[in-house]
PDB file of C-alpha atoms in Angstrom:
ATOM      1  CA  UNK A 205     -34.209   5.404  28.184  1.00 51.00           C
ATOM      2  CA  UNK A 206     -31.353   8.421  29.669  1.00 53.00           C
ATOM      3  CA  UNK A 207     -28.105   5.877  29.172  1.00 52.00           C
ATOM      4  CA  UNK A 208     -25.971   8.791  31.581  1.00 52.00           C
ATOM      5  CA  UNK A 209     -21.715   8.467  29.210  1.00 52.00           C
ATOM      6  CA  UNK A 210     -18.745  10.021  30.435  1.00 54.00           C
ATOM      7  CA  UNK A 211     -17.016   9.007  27.308  1.00 57.00           C
ATOM      8  CA  UNK A 212     -15.518  10.702  24.858  1.00 59.00           C
ATOM      9  CA  UNK A 213     -18.725  10.642  21.726  1.00 57.00           C
ATOM     10  CA  UNK A 214     -19.480  13.596  20.863  1.00 58.00           C
ATOM     11  CA  UNK A 215     -23.373  13.611  21.822  1.00 56.00           C
ATOM     12  CA  UNK A 216     -23.916   9.962  22.965  1.00 51.00           C
ATOM     13  CA  UNK A 217     -26.754  10.372  25.981  1.00 60.00           C
ATOM     14  CA  UNK A 218     -29.049   7.651  24.354  1.00 68.00           C
ATOM     15  CA  UNK A 219     -27.640   4.046  22.947  1.00 71.00           C
ATOM     16  CA  UNK A 220     -29.168   5.094  18.417  1.00 80.00           C
ATOM     17  CA  UNK A 221     -25.982   7.702  19.571  1.00 74.00           C
ATOM     18  CA  UNK A 222     -23.567   5.087  21.491  1.00 73.00           C
ATOM     19  CA  UNK A 223     -24.810   2.165  18.795  1.00 71.00           C
ATOM     20  CA  UNK A 224     -23.925   4.266  15.805  1.00 77.00           C
ATOM     21  CA  UNK A 225     -20.937   5.823  17.324  1.00 71.00           C
ATOM     22  CA  UNK A 226     -19.335   2.561  17.571  1.00 73.00           C
ATOM     23  CA  UNK A 227     -20.341   0.499  14.180  1.00 69.00           C
ATOM     24  CA  UNK A 228     -19.332   3.303  11.898  1.00 72.00           C
ATOM     25  CA  UNK A 229     -16.040   2.969  11.061  1.00 65.00           C
ATOM     26  CA  UNK A 230     -13.594   4.123  13.506  1.00 71.00           C
ATOM     27  CA  UNK A 231     -16.215   2.687  16.351  1.00 70.00           C
ATOM     28  CA  UNK A 232     -13.108   0.680  17.437  1.00 73.00           C
ATOM     29  CA  UNK A 233     -10.956   2.979  18.565  1.00 76.00           C
ATOM     30  CA  UNK A 234     -12.934   4.263  21.033  1.00 73.00           C
ATOM     31  CA  UNK A 235     -13.243   0.935  22.413  1.00 83.00           C
ATOM     32  CA  UNK A 236     -10.024   0.129  24.610  1.00 80.00           C
ATOM     33  CA  UNK A 237      -7.731  -3.083  24.775  1.00 77.00           C
ATOM     34  CA  UNK A 238      -5.690  -3.451  27.702  1.00 71.00           C
ATOM     35  CA  UNK A 239      -3.008  -6.935  27.956  1.00 71.00           C
ATOM     36  CA  UNK A 240      -2.827  -9.527  30.340  1.00 75.00           C
ATOM     37  CA  UNK A 241       0.785  -9.312  32.451  1.00 75.00           C
ATOM     38  CA  UNK A 242       2.300  -6.502  34.551  1.00 77.00           C
ATOM     39  CA  UNK A 243       3.543  -3.423  32.790  1.00 75.00           C
ATOM     40  CA  UNK A 244       0.947  -3.541  30.417  1.00 68.00           C
ATOM     41  CA  UNK A 245      -0.110  -0.603  27.718  1.00 71.00           C
ATOM     42  CA  UNK A 246      -3.388   0.959  27.584  1.00 77.00           C
ATOM     43  CA  UNK A 247      -4.094   0.949  23.952  1.00 68.00           C
ATOM     44  CA  UNK A 248      -7.282   1.173  22.089  1.00 76.00           C
ATOM     45  CA  UNK A 249      -9.166  -1.724  19.460  1.00 65.00           C
ATOM     46  CA  UNK A 250      -8.056  -0.107  16.344  1.00 63.00           C
ATOM     47  CA  UNK A 251      -4.449   0.366  17.056  1.00 61.00           C
ATOM     48  CA  UNK A 252      -4.038  -3.240  18.294  1.00 56.00           C
ATOM     49  CA  UNK A 253      -5.625  -4.441  15.073  1.00 60.00           C
ATOM     50  CA  UNK A 254      -4.215  -2.581  12.991  1.00 59.00           C
ATOM     51  CA  UNK A 255      -0.636  -4.006  13.510  1.00 65.00           C
ATOM     52  CA  UNK A 256      -1.484  -6.911  11.509  1.00 89.00           C
ATOM     53  CA  UNK A 257      -3.771  -6.330   8.020  1.00 96.00           C
ATOM     54  CA  UNK A 258      -4.965  -9.384   6.252  1.00 97.00           C
ATOM     55  CA  UNK A 259      -3.827  -8.834   1.811  1.00 98.00           C
ATOM     56  CA  UNK A 260      -8.086  -9.982   1.640  1.00 98.00           C
ATOM     57  CA  UNK A 261      -8.685  -6.455   3.833  1.00 97.00           C
ATOM     58  CA  UNK A 262      -7.858  -4.539   0.921  1.00 98.00           C
ATOM     59  CA  UNK A 263      -9.073  -7.009  -2.030  1.00 98.00           C
ATOM     60  CA  UNK A 264      -7.001  -9.272  -2.572  1.00 98.00           C
ATOM     61  CA  UNK A 265      -8.918 -12.170  -3.789  1.00 98.00           C
ATOM     62  CA  UNK A 266      -7.651 -15.927  -2.920  1.00 97.00           C
ATOM     63  CA  UNK A 267      -9.033 -17.870  -6.115  1.00 98.00           C
ATOM     64  CA  UNK A 268      -6.029 -18.265  -8.952  1.00 97.00           C
ATOM     65  CA  UNK A 269      -6.628 -21.713 -10.113  1.00 96.00           C
ATOM     66  CA  UNK A 270      -3.270 -22.598 -12.495  1.00 94.00           C
ATOM     67  CA  UNK A 271      -5.037 -25.947 -14.626  1.00 94.00           C
ATOM     68  CA  UNK A 272      -7.426 -23.383 -15.252  1.00 94.00           C
ATOM     69  CA  UNK A 273      -5.779 -19.649 -16.144  1.00 93.00           C
ATOM     70  CA  UNK A 274      -9.247 -18.560 -14.388  1.00 95.00           C
ATOM     71  CA  UNK A 275      -9.294 -15.782 -11.131  1.00 96.00           C
ATOM     72  CA  UNK A 276      -8.781 -12.494 -10.023  1.00 97.00           C
ATOM     73  CA  UNK A 277      -5.983  -9.594 -10.560  1.00 98.00           C
ATOM     74  CA  UNK A 278      -4.919  -9.323  -7.111  1.00 98.00           C
ATOM     75  CA  UNK A 279      -1.766  -7.466  -7.790  1.00 98.00           C
ATOM     76  CA  UNK A 280      -2.703  -4.241  -6.684  1.00 98.00           C
ATOM     77  CA  UNK A 281      -4.497  -5.282  -3.911  1.00 98.00           C
ATOM     78  CA  UNK A 282      -1.855  -6.890  -1.841  1.00 98.00           C
ATOM     79  CA  UNK A 283       0.364  -3.674  -3.100  1.00 98.00           C
ATOM     80  CA  UNK A 284      -2.048  -1.292  -1.225  1.00 98.00           C
ATOM     81  CA  UNK A 285      -0.949  -3.895   1.358  1.00 98.00           C
ATOM     82  CA  UNK A 286       2.290  -3.339   1.538  1.00 98.00           C
ATOM     83  CA  UNK A 287       2.250   0.154   1.636  1.00 97.00           C
ATOM     84  CA  UNK A 288      -0.293   0.922   4.237  1.00 96.00           C
ATOM     85  CA  UNK A 289       2.239  -1.765   5.905  1.00 97.00           C
ATOM     86  CA  UNK A 290       5.728   0.298   5.618  1.00 96.00           C
ATOM     87  CA  UNK A 291       3.098   3.444   6.521  1.00 95.00           C
ATOM     88  CA  UNK A 292       2.850   2.003   9.911  1.00 93.00           C
ATOM     89  CA  UNK A 293       5.325   3.864  12.678  1.00 89.00           C
ATOM     90  CA  UNK A 294       6.345   0.133  14.462  1.00 89.00           C
ATOM     91  CA  UNK A 295       6.197  -2.490  11.803  1.00 93.00           C
ATOM     92  CA  UNK A 296       3.264  -3.916  10.475  1.00 96.00           C
ATOM     93  CA  UNK A 297       1.856  -7.870   9.686  1.00 97.00           C
ATOM     94  CA  UNK A 298       0.662  -8.816   5.988  1.00 98.00           C
ATOM     95  CA  UNK A 299      -0.599 -12.347   6.393  1.00 98.00           C
ATOM     96  CA  UNK A 300      -2.253 -13.792   3.533  1.00 98.00           C
ATOM     97  CA  UNK A 301      -4.511 -16.428   4.798  1.00 98.00           C
ATOM     98  CA  UNK A 302      -4.821 -19.816   2.031  1.00 98.00           C
ATOM     99  CA  UNK A 303      -5.289 -19.267  -1.862  1.00 98.00           C
ATOM    100  CA  UNK A 304      -3.961 -18.909  -4.923  1.00 98.00           C
ATOM    101  CA  UNK A 305      -3.240 -14.596  -5.387  1.00 98.00           C
ATOM    102  CA  UNK A 306      -2.943 -13.798  -9.558  1.00 98.00           C
ATOM    103  CA  UNK A 307      -0.786 -10.468  -9.857  1.00 97.00           C
ATOM    104  CA  UNK A 308      -2.029 -10.019 -13.522  1.00 96.00           C
ATOM    105  CA  UNK A 309       0.264  -7.947 -15.847  1.00 95.00           C
ATOM    106  CA  UNK A 310       0.596  -5.395 -13.932  1.00 96.00           C
ATOM    107  CA  UNK A 311       3.516  -3.383 -12.743  1.00 96.00           C
ATOM    108  CA  UNK A 312       4.017  -1.831  -8.930  1.00 95.00           C
ATOM    109  CA  UNK A 313       8.063  -0.577 -10.489  1.00 92.00           C
ATOM    110  CA  UNK A 314       8.771  -0.230 -14.532  1.00 87.00           C
ATOM    111  CA  UNK A 315      11.613   2.488 -14.463  1.00 78.00           C
ATOM    112  CA  UNK A 316      15.411   1.545 -15.518  1.00 70.00           C
ATOM    113  CA  UNK A 317      17.190  -1.134 -14.065  1.00 73.00           C
ATOM    114  CA  UNK A 318      14.007  -3.099 -12.001  1.00 83.00           C
ATOM    115  CA  UNK A 319      10.986  -4.415 -13.510  1.00 91.00           C
ATOM    116  CA  UNK A 320       8.652  -5.461 -10.567  1.00 95.00           C
ATOM    117  CA  UNK A 321       5.474  -6.459  -9.288  1.00 97.00           C
ATOM    118  CA  UNK A 322       5.031  -5.360  -6.145  1.00 98.00           C
ATOM    119  CA  UNK A 323       7.214  -3.025  -4.621  1.00 97.00           C
ATOM    120  CA  UNK A 324       8.356  -3.350  -0.142  1.00 97.00           C
ATOM    121  CA  UNK A 325       9.819   0.120   1.009  1.00 96.00           C
ATOM    122  CA  UNK A 326      11.231   2.545  -1.737  1.00 93.00           C
ATOM    123  CA  UNK A 327      14.159   3.095  -4.431  1.00 85.00           C
ATOM    124  CA  UNK A 328      14.566   6.559  -2.901  1.00 86.00           C
ATOM    125  CA  UNK A 329      14.363   6.809   0.591  1.00 88.00           C
ATOM    126  CA  UNK A 330      16.165   4.955   3.374  1.00 87.00           C
ATOM    127  CA  UNK A 331      14.805   3.029   5.430  1.00 88.00           C
ATOM    128  CA  UNK A 332      10.895   2.826   4.363  1.00 94.00           C
ATOM    129  CA  UNK A 333       9.776  -0.352   4.963  1.00 97.00           C
ATOM    130  CA  UNK A 334      10.938  -0.872   8.766  1.00 97.00           C
ATOM    131  CA  UNK A 335       9.509  -4.604  11.273  1.00 97.00           C
ATOM    132  CA  UNK A 336       6.844  -5.101   7.991  1.00 98.00           C
ATOM    133  CA  UNK A 337       6.803  -8.789   8.449  1.00 98.00           C
ATOM    134  CA  UNK A 338       5.123 -10.752   5.201  1.00 98.00           C
ATOM    135  CA  UNK A 339       3.467 -13.752   6.138  1.00 98.00           C
ATOM    136  CA  UNK A 340       2.220 -17.162   4.114  1.00 98.00           C
ATOM    137  CA  UNK A 341      -0.527 -18.998   5.956  1.00 92.00           C
ATOM    138  CA  UNK A 342      -1.374 -21.758   3.030  1.00 95.00           C
ATOM    139  CA  UNK A 343      -0.817 -19.047   0.348  1.00 98.00           C
ATOM    140  CA  UNK A 344       0.654 -19.553  -2.851  1.00 98.00           C
ATOM    141  CA  UNK A 345       1.309 -15.614  -5.424  1.00 98.00           C
ATOM    142  CA  UNK A 346       1.598 -17.269  -8.950  1.00 97.00           C
ATOM    143  CA  UNK A 347       3.789 -14.305 -10.583  1.00 97.00           C
ATOM    144  CA  UNK A 348       2.101 -12.855 -13.960  1.00 95.00           C
ATOM    145  CA  UNK A 349       4.402 -11.213 -15.951  1.00 94.00           C
ATOM    146  CA  UNK A 350       7.921 -11.460 -16.861  1.00 92.00           C
ATOM    147  CA  UNK A 351      11.000 -10.082 -14.619  1.00 92.00           C
ATOM    148  CA  UNK A 352      10.112 -10.081 -10.905  1.00 94.00           C
ATOM    149  CA  UNK A 353       7.574 -10.258  -8.119  1.00 96.00           C
ATOM    150  CA  UNK A 354       8.517  -9.077  -5.250  1.00 97.00           C
ATOM    151  CA  UNK A 355      10.997  -6.176  -5.153  1.00 96.00           C
ATOM    152  CA  UNK A 356      12.980  -5.056  -1.777  1.00 96.00           C
ATOM    153  CA  UNK A 357      14.750  -1.952  -1.533  1.00 94.00           C
ATOM    154  CA  UNK A 358      15.778   0.306   1.749  1.00 95.00           C
ATOM    155  CA  UNK A 359      13.716  -1.910   4.316  1.00 96.00           C
ATOM    156  CA  UNK A 360      15.274  -3.032   7.952  1.00 96.00           C
ATOM    157  CA  UNK A 361      14.879  -5.451   9.994  1.00 97.00           C
ATOM    158  CA  UNK A 362      11.928  -6.806   7.517  1.00 97.00           C
ATOM    159  CA  UNK A 363      10.881 -10.725   6.440  1.00 97.00           C
ATOM    160  CA  UNK A 364       9.317 -12.199   4.181  1.00 97.00           C
ATOM    161  CA  UNK A 365       8.230 -15.986   5.663  1.00 97.00           C
ATOM    162  CA  UNK A 366       5.965 -19.169   4.347  1.00 98.00           C
ATOM    163  CA  UNK A 367       5.239 -18.127   1.300  1.00 97.00           C
ATOM    164  CA  UNK A 368       4.905 -20.805  -1.717  1.00 97.00           C
ATOM    165  CA  UNK A 369       5.784 -18.114  -5.242  1.00 97.00           C
ATOM    166  CA  UNK A 370       5.565 -20.081  -8.562  1.00 96.00           C
ATOM    167  CA  UNK A 371       7.540 -18.499 -11.601  1.00 94.00           C
ATOM    168  CA  UNK A 372       6.240 -16.573 -14.427  1.00 92.00           C
ATOM    169  CA  UNK A 373       6.118 -19.420 -17.287  1.00 82.00           C
ATOM    170  CA  UNK A 374       4.636 -17.563 -20.170  1.00 82.00           C
ATOM    171  CA  UNK A 375       6.248 -15.172 -22.768  1.00 74.00           C
ATOM    172  CA  UNK A 376       9.178 -16.612 -25.041  1.00 72.00           C
ATOM    173  CA  UNK A 377      12.200 -17.435 -22.428  1.00 68.00           C
ATOM    174  CA  UNK A 378      15.209 -16.243 -24.404  1.00 68.00           C
ATOM    175  CA  UNK A 379      18.057 -13.746 -23.240  1.00 63.00           C
ATOM    176  CA  UNK A 380      15.545 -10.817 -21.931  1.00 66.00           C
ATOM    177  CA  UNK A 381      14.067 -13.697 -19.666  1.00 76.00           C
ATOM    178  CA  UNK A 382      17.237 -13.691 -17.780  1.00 75.00           C
ATOM    179  CA  UNK A 383      16.993 -12.250 -14.151  1.00 77.00           C
ATOM    180  CA  UNK A 384      13.240 -13.521 -13.068  1.00 88.00           C
ATOM    181  CA  UNK A 385      13.386 -13.473  -9.899  1.00 92.00           C
ATOM    182  CA  UNK A 386      10.484 -14.035  -8.206  1.00 95.00           C
ATOM    183  CA  UNK A 387      12.012 -11.924  -4.975  1.00 95.00           C
ATOM    184  CA  UNK A 388      14.447  -9.453  -5.326  1.00 93.00           C
ATOM    185  CA  UNK A 389      16.365  -8.062  -2.512  1.00 92.00           C
ATOM    186  CA  UNK A 390      18.060  -4.552  -3.723  1.00 85.00           C
ATOM    187  CA  UNK A 391      20.400  -2.449  -2.595  1.00 83.00           C
ATOM    188  CA  UNK A 392      20.044  -0.873   1.418  1.00 90.00           C
ATOM    189  CA  UNK A 393      18.087  -3.563   3.179  1.00 92.00           C
ATOM    190  CA  UNK A 394      19.823  -4.322   6.626  1.00 92.00           C
ATOM    191  CA  UNK A 395      18.641  -7.071   8.996  1.00 94.00           C
ATOM    192  CA  UNK A 396      16.348  -8.714   6.106  1.00 94.00           C
ATOM    193  CA  UNK A 397      14.937 -12.293   6.077  1.00 94.00           C
ATOM    194  CA  UNK A 398      13.520 -14.203   3.963  1.00 95.00           C
ATOM    195  CA  UNK A 399      14.031 -17.404   4.804  1.00 95.00           C
ATOM    196  CA  UNK A 400      10.569 -21.276   4.596  1.00 96.00           C
ATOM    197  CA  UNK A 401       9.694 -19.950   1.162  1.00 96.00           C
ATOM    198  CA  UNK A 402       8.549 -22.477  -1.197  1.00 96.00           C
ATOM    199  CA  UNK A 403       9.815 -20.352  -4.405  1.00 94.00           C
ATOM    200  CA  UNK A 404       9.390 -23.047  -7.763  1.00 93.00           C
ATOM    201  CA  UNK A 405      10.269 -21.993 -11.778  1.00 90.00           C
ATOM    202  CA  UNK A 406      12.127 -18.929 -10.708  1.00 89.00           C
ATOM    203  CA  UNK A 407      14.575 -18.019  -8.858  1.00 84.00           C
ATOM    204  CA  UNK A 408      15.664 -15.765  -5.460  1.00 81.00           C
ATOM    205  CA  UNK A 409      17.726 -12.763  -5.847  1.00 80.00           C
ATOM    206  CA  UNK A 410      20.102 -10.418  -3.682  1.00 70.00           C
ATOM    207  CA  UNK A 411      21.578  -6.952  -5.534  1.00 61.00           C
ATOM    208  CA  UNK A 412      23.405  -4.440  -3.281  1.00 55.00           C
ATOM    209  CA  UNK A 413      22.576  -5.369  -0.703  1.00 47.00           C
ATOM    210  CA  UNK A 414      22.817  -4.538   3.210  1.00 45.00           C
ATOM    211  CA  UNK A 415      22.416  -8.080   5.139  1.00 43.00           C
TER     212      UNK A 415
END
């Protein structure tokens, strides 16, 4: 059976070709989306879905058990989600689904003055993260190393909300650990909100911030 087609799927003149195109990783870009309501702007399903992502989309696994210390190191995956979100023009929400997310022993930034496991924004580019929201939905983040769990710099109109964060309890406490934090809002952050988070075994720091 031949199917007549007036779409933008090259060579799509039968069901198999259409199915293959829609099943491909870019298939959602071929499906239109129009919100209800007067004045709504048409877009694609792909564009609509990409305004919000889950850390699990990038490989994070919320399986950390603080009692046994067993679980997946999800730091790199979470960092990929943050980097992606700040690359989206117009902003993006990063959702942390229920579970325990362990940051392991690695760092996103360990240069002079900053030792951070996760980085939102940039230490050198203005307005590097704009309209990015980090939203916890029953998630707990476990800091895996000394320093800062999440460092924010050059963030504009950003928000961190609904996360439960537990500080690093390993190593030896002393003068070298006096600056340990779970969230540090660093320089050139504007109109940025940190609210409704539960922070334990560490602190939150505002450092050279313009809020």
